Coordinates of C-alpha atoms in Angstrom, one line a residue:
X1 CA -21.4 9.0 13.0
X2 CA -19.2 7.3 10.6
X3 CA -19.1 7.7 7.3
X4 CA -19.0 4.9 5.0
X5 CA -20.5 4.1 1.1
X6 CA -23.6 2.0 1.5
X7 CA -23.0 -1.6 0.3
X8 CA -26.4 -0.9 -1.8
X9 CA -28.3 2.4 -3.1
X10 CA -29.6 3.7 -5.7
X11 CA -30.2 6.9 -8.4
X12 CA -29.7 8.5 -11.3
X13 CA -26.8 8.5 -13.6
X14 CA -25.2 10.7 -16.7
X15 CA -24.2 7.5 -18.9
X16 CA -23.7 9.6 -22.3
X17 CA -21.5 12.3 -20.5
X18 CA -24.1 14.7 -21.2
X19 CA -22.9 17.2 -17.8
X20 CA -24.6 20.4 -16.6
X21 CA -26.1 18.1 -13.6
X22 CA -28.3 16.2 -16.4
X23 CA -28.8 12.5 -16.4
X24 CA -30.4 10.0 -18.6
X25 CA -30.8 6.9 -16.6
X26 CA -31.8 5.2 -13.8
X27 CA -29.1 2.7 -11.6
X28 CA -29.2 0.5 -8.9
X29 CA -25.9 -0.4 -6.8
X30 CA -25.5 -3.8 -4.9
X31 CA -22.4 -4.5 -3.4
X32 CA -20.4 -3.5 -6.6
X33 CA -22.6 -4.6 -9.2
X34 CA -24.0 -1.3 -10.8
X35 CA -27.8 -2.1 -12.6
X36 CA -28.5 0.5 -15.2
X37 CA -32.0 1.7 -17.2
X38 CA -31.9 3.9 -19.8
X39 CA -34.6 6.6 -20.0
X40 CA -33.9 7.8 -23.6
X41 CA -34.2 6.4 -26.8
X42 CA -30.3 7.7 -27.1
X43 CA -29.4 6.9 -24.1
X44 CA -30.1 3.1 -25.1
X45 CA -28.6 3.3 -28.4
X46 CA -25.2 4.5 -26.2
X47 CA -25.5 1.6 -23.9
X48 CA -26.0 -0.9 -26.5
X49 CA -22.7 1.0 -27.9
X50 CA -21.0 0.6 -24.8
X51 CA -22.0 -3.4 -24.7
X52 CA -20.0 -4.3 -27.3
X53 CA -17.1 -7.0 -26.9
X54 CA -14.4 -6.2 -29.2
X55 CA -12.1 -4.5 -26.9
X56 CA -13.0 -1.3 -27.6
X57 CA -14.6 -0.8 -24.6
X58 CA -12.2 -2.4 -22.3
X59 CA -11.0 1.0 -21.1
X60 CA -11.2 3.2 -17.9
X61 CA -14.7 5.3 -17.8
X62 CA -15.8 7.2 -15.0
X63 CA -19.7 7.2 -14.6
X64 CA -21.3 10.1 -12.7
X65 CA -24.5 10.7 -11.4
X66 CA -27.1 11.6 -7.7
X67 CA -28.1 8.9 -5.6
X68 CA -31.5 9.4 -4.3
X69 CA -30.4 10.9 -1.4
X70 CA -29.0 13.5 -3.3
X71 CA -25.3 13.3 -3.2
X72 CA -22.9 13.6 -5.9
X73 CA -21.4 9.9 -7.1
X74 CA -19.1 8.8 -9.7
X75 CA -18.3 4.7 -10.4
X76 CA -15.4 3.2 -12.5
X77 CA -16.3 1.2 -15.6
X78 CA -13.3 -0.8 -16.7
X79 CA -14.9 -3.4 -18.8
X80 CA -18.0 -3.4 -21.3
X81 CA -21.3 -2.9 -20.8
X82 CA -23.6 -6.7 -19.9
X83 CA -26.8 -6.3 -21.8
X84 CA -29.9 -8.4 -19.6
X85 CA -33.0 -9.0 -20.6
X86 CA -36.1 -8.1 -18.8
X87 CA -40.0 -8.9 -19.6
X88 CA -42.3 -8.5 -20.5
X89 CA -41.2 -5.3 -21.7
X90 CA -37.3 -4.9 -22.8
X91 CA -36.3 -2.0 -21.3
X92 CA -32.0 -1.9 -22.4
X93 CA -31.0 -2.9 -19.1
X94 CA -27.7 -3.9 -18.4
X95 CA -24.9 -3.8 -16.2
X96 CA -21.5 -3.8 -15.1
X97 CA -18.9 -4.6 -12.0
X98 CA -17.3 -1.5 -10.7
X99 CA -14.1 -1.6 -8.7
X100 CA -14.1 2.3 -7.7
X101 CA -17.2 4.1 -5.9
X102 CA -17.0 7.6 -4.9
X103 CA -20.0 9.3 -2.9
X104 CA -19.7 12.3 -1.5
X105 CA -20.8 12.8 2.0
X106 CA -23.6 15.4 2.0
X107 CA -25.8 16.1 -0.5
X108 CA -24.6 18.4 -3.3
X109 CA -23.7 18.9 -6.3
X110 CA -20.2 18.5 -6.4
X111 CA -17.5 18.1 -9.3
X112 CA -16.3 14.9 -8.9
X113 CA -13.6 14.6 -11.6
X114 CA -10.6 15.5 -9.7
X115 CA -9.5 15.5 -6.2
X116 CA -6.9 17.8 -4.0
X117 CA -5.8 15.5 -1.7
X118 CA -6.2 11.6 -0.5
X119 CA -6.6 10.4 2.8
X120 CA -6.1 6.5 4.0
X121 CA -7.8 5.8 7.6
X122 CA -8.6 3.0 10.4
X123 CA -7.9 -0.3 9.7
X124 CA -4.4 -1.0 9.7
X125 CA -3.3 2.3 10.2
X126 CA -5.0 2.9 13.6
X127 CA -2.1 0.1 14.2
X128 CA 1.1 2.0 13.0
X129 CA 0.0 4.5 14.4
X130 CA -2.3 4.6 17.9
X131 CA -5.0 6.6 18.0
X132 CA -5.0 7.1 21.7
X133 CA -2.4 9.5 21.0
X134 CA -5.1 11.8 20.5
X135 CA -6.6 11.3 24.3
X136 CA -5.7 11.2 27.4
X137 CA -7.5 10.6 30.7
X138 CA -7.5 13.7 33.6
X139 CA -7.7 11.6 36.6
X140 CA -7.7 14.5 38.7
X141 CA -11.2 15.9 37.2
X142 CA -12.4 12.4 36.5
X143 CA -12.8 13.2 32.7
X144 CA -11.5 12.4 29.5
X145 CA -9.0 15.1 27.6
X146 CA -8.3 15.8 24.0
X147 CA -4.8 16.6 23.4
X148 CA -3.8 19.6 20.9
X149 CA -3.7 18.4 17.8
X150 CA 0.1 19.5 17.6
X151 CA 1.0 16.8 19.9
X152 CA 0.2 13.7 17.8
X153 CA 0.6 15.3 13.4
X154 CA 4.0 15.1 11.9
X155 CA 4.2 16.1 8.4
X156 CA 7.1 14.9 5.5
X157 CA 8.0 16.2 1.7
X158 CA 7.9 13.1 -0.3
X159 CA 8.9 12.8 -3.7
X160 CA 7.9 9.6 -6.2
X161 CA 8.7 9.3 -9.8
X162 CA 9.5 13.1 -10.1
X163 CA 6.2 14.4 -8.3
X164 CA 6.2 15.9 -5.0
X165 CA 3.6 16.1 -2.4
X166 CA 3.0 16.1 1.1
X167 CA 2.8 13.4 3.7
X168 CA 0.9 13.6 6.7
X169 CA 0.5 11.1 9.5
X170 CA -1.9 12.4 12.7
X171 CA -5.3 11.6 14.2
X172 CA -8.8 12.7 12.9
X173 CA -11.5 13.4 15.9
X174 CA -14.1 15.4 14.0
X175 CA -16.5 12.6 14.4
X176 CA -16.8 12.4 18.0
X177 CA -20.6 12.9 18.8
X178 CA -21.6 13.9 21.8
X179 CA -25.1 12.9 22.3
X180 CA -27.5 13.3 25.5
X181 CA -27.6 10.7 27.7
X182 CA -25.4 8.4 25.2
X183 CA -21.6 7.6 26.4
X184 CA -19.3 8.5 23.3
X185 CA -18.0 5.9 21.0
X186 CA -14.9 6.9 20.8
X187 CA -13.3 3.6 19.5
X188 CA -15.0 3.8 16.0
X189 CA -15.4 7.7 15.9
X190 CA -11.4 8.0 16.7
X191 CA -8.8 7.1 13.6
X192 CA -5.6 7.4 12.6
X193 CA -4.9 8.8 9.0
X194 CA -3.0 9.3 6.6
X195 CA -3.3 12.4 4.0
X196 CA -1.4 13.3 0.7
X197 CA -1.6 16.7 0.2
X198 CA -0.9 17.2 -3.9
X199 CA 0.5 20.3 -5.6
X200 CA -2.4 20.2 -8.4
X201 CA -5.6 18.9 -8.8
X202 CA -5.4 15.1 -10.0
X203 CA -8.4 13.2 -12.1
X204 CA -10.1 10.2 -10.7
X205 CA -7.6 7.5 -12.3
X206 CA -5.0 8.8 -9.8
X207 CA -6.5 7.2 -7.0
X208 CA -5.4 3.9 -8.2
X209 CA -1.4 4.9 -8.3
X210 CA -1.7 6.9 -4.8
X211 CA -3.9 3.6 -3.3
X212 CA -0.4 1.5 -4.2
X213 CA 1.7 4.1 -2.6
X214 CA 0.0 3.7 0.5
X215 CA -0.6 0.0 0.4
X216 CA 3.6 -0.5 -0.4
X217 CA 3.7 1.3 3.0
X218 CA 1.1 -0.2 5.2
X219 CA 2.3 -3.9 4.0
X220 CA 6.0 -3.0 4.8
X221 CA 5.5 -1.7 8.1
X222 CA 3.0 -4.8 8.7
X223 CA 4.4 -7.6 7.2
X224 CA 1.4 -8.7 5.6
X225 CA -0.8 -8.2 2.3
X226 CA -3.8 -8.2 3.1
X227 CA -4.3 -5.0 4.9
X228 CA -6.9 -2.9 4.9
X229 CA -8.4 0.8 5.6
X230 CA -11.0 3.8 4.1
X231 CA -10.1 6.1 1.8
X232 CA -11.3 9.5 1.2
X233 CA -10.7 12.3 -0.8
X234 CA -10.8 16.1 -0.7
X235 CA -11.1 19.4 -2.7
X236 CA -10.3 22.8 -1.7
X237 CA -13.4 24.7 -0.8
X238 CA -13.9 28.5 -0.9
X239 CA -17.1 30.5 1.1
X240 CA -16.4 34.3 0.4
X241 CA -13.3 33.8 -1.0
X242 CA -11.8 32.1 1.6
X243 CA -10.9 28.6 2.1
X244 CA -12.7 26.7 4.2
X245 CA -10.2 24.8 6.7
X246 CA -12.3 21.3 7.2
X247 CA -13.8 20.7 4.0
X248 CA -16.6 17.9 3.6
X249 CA -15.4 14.4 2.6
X250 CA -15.8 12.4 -0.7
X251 CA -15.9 8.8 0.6
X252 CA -14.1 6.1 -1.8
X253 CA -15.3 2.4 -1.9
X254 CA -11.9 0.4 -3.2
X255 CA -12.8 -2.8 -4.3
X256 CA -9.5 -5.0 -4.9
X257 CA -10.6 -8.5 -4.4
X258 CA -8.9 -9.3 -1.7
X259 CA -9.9 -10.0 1.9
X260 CA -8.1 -7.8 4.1
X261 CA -7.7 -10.2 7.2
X262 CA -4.4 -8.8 8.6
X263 CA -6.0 -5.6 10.6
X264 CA -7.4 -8.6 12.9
X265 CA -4.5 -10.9 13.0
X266 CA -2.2 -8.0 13.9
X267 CA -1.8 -6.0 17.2
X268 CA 0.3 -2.3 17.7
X269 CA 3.2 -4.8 19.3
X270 CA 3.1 -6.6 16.3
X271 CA 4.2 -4.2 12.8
X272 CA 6.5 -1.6 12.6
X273 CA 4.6 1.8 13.8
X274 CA 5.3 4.9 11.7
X275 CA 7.3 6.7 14.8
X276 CA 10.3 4.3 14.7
X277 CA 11.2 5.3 11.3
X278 CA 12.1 8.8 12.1
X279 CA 12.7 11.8 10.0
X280 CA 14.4 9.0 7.0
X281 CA 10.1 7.7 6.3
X282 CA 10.3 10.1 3.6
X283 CA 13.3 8.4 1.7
X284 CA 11.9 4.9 2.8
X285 CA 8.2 6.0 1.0
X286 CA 10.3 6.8 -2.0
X287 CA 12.2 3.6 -2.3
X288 CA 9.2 1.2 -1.6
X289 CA 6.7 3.3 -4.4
X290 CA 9.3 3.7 -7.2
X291 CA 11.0 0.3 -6.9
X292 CA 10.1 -3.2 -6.3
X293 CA 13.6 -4.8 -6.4
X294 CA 13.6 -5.2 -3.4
X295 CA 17.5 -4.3 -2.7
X296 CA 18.2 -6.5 -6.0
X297 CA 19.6 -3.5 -7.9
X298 CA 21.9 -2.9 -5.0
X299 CA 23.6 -6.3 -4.7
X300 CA 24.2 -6.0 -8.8
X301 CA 25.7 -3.2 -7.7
X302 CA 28.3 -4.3 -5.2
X303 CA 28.8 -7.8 -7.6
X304 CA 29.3 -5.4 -10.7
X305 CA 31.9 -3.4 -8.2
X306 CA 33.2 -6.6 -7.6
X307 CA 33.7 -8.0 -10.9
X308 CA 35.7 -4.4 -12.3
X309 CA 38.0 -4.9 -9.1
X310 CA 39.2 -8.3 -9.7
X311 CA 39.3 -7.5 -13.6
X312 CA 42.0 -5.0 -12.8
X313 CA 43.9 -7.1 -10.6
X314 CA 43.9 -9.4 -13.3
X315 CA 45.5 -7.1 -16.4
X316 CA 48.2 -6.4 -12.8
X317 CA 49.4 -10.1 -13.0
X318 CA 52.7 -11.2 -15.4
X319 CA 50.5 -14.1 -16.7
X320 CA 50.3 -14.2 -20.7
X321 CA 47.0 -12.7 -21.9
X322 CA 46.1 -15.8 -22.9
X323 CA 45.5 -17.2 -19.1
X324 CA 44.0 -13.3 -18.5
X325 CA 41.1 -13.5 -21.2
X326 CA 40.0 -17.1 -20.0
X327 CA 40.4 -15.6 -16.0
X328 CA 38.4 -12.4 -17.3
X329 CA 35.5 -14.7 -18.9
X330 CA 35.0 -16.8 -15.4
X331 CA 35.0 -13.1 -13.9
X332 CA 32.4 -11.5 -16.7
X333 CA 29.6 -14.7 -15.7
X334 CA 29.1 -13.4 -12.5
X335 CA 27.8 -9.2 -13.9
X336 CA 25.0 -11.5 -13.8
X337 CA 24.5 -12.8 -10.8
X338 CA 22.3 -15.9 -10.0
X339 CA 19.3 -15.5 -7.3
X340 CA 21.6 -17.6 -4.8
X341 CA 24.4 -15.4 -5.7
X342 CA 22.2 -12.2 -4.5
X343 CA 20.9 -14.0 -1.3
X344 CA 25.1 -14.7 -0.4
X345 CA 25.4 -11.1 -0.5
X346 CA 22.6 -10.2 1.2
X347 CA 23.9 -12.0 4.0
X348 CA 27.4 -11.5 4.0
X349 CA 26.0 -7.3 4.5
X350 CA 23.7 -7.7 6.8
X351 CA 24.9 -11.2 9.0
X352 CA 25.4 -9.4 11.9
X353 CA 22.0 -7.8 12.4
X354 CA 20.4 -10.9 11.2
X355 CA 21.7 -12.6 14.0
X356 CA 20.8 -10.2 16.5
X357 CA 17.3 -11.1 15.6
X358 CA 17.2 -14.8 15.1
X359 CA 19.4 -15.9 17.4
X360 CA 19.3 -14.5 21.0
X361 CA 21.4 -16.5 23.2
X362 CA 19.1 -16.4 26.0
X363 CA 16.2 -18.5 23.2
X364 CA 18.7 -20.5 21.9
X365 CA 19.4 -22.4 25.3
X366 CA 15.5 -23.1 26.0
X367 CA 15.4 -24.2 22.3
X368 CA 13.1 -21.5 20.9
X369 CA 15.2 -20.5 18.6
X370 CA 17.6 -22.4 15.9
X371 CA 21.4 -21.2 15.5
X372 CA 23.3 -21.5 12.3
X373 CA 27.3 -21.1 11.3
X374 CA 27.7 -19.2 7.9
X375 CA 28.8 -22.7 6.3
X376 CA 25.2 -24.0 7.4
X377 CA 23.1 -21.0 6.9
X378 CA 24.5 -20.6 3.6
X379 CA 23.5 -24.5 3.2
X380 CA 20.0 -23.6 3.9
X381 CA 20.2 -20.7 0.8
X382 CA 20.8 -23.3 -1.5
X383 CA 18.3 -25.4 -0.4
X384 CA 15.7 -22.9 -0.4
X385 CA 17.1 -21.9 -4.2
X386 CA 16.7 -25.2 -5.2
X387 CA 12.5 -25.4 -4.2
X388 CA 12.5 -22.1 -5.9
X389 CA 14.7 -23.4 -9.6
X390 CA 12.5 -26.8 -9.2
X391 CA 9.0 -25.2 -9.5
X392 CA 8.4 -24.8 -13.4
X393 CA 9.8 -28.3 -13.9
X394 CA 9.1 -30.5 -11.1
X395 CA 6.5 -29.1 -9.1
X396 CA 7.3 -27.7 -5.4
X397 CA 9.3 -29.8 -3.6
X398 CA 9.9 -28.9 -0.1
X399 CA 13.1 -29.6 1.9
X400 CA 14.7 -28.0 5.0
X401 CA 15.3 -25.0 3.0
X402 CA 12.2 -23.7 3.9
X403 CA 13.8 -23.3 7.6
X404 CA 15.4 -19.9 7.0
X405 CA 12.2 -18.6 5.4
X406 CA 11.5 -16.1 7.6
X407 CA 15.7 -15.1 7.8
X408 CA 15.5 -14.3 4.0
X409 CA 12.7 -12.4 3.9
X410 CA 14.5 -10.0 7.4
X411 CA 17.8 -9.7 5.0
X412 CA 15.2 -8.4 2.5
X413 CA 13.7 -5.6 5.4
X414 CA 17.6 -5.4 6.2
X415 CA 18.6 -4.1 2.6
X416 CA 15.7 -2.0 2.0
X417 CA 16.3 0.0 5.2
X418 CA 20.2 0.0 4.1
X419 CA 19.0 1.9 0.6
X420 CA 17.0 4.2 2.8
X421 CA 20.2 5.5 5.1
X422 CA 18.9 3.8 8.2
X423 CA 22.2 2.4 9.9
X424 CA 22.3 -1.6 10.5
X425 CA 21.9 -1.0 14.3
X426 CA 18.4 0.9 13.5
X427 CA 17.7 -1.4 10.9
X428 CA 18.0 -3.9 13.1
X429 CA 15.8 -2.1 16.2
X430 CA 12.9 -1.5 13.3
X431 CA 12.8 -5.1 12.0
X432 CA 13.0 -6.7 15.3
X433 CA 9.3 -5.2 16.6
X434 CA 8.3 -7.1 13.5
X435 CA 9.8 -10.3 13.3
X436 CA 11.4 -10.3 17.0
X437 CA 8.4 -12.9 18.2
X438 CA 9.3 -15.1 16.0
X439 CA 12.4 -16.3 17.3

């Protein structure tokens, strides 16, 4: 049976932090709008505290409580409390819109302050990375076989930002159920994963930085932003001392506020699936969570290498230093280059396996595809850079600029990869199962 937080439930909740399993008020949960009832003269008093607007209480505040079922729950306040009013009788109600829910699976009463490791599943990683790796059919016996779970988990180091942790890509089948007389659902009780294992226990607030580490993967490898998947978290359990290998679950509602559409758009032929990027993921991971340049720092680079070359070559020449100072000040404007001056190297680097993308010979003849020489294509950047410096002023204005869309946003993929040691002919086999179909 899956396991999922229910869009609406209900319970009982520790608003003034009081611990020791304890709680001093009553909620109710819809969606992600979280009702609360005080049952204590103090417990009012603290959430007519926690109501006021001033700014004070526009701060991260983790909430826990039971839900009537009896498992252990824990909600994110970000903003201050809404007072309501309810009659005939006041009773201090208010409320507030949570963007984190954690539940854990079984009833208990669980510490839900800090986690030991995160886990992302389905959605749009059962597409980079298939699922039916984990079966396989015995057409001999007429049955269905579960490959060793060897066959299909590959595990990296991965460092971000000075903090190291585990990666781990593989297959979860624990929630096959095998029922009398029912067939198996396999296609929603099968998912890809994928797991951070961390060194030390991390608090709640965490989830939010690991959440973007995983979603700067998942919308690299699929081109797209609004993707989507479940998160859960873990912590080591002990029974006699020893750990306990499969630990329960602590399910994580992540409410970001956008609609994740891309899992349906997209297909396994269509993003870039975790196997084709080798043993190097682990530098790739690194360079897509700590930066967001997006290669930019690199082309300042190579201009900035640029510009120091030509200034020597200058102070070589027998001109009077006169001639030298003005040559050196046309050479100084570009250590800071222009956007258009970035997208010209871009594509000077990475031309060639552009090319082998956009324009296959055997499309360009039936007219699929479009085919530009340097002069033109270079034509089309300064078009595009033009929409782009006319926006704040003008408004949009399209032109034909917006042709080579598509070729700018490859030379980005292109440099990227570069920064992450992948050569430019497997850069140019990983982009093309993306953005191949489009030309």
């Amino acid at each position: 049976m899956t396991k999922k937080v229910q869009n609406s439930f209900s319970g009982m909740l520790d608003l003034q932090g009081i611990g020791n399993g304890q709680c001093d008020a009553f909620f109710n949960m819809q969606d992600n709008i979280v009702t609360i009832i005080p049952l204590t003269n103090e417990c009012r008093k603290y959430a007519h505290i926690l109501s006021y607007n001033d700014g004070t209480n526009e701060k991260d505040n983790w909430l826990y409580g039971f839900s009537e079922d009896g498992c252990s729950i824990a909600f994110l306040q970000k903003t201050h409390l809404h007072s309501t009013l309810s009659s005939p009788v006041d009773m201090g109600t208010s409320r507030f819109s949570t963007p984190i829910i954690i539940k854990s699976s079984r009833p208990d009463n669980k510490d839900l302050s800090t986690f030991d490791a995160i886990e992302f599943r389905g959605g749009i990683v059962d597409l980079l990375y298939n699922p039916d790796l984990a079966v396989r059919n015995d057409y001999k016996n007429n049955c269905i076989v579960f490959n060793d779970k060897s066959d299909y988990t590959y595990s990296f180091a991965a460092e971000v930002a000075g903090e190291r942790f585990q990666i781990t890509y593989s297959i979860d089948v624990s929630e096959v159920c095998l029922e009398v007389g029912k067939v198996p659902d396999l296609r929603n009780a099968i998912h890809s994963i994928v797991r951070f294992d961390l060194e030390d226990k991390k608090p709640l607030k965490d989830i939010e930085k690991y959440y973007s580490y995983a979603m700067n993967l998942f919308q690299f490898c699929s081109g797209q932003l609004n993707v989507g998947f479940e998160i859960r978290l873990y912590q080591k359990e002990f029974y006699n001392g020893e750990r306990i290998a499969n630990p329960s679950p602590i399910l994580v509602n992540f409410i970001d506020g956008f609609e994740d559409y891309a899992n349906d758009k997209l297909d396994i032929t269509k993003v870039i699936r975790f196997r084709y990027l080798g043993e190097k993921i682990s530098v790739l991971f690194k360079n897509l969570s700590e930066t967001e340049s997006g290669g930019v720092d690199n082309s300042s680079n190579e201009i900035h290498n640029l510009c120091k070359e030509l200034m020597e070559k200058i102070d070589e020449t027998e001109y009077d230093s006169d001639l030298k100072k003005r040559a050196k000040g046309i050479v100084g404007q570009l250590k800071h280059p222009t956007i258009k001056m970035i997208i010209f190297c871009f594509y000077s680097s990475y031309e060639k396996g552009l090319r082998q993308i956009t324009e296959r010979i055997e499309h360009i003849k039936l007219g699929i595809s479009k085919s530009y020489s340097p002069d033109a294509f270079k034509q089309k950047i300064s078009h595009f850079v033009d929409i782009r410096n006319k926006v704040a002023h003008v408004g949009i204005l399209w032109n034909d600029g917006i042709e080579i869309y598509l070729h700018l946003k490859i030379l980005i993929y292109f440099s990227i990869l570069n920064r992450s040691n992948y050569s430019l002919e497997e850069s140019t086999s990983i982009i093309s199962y993306l953005f191949g179909r489009f030309f």
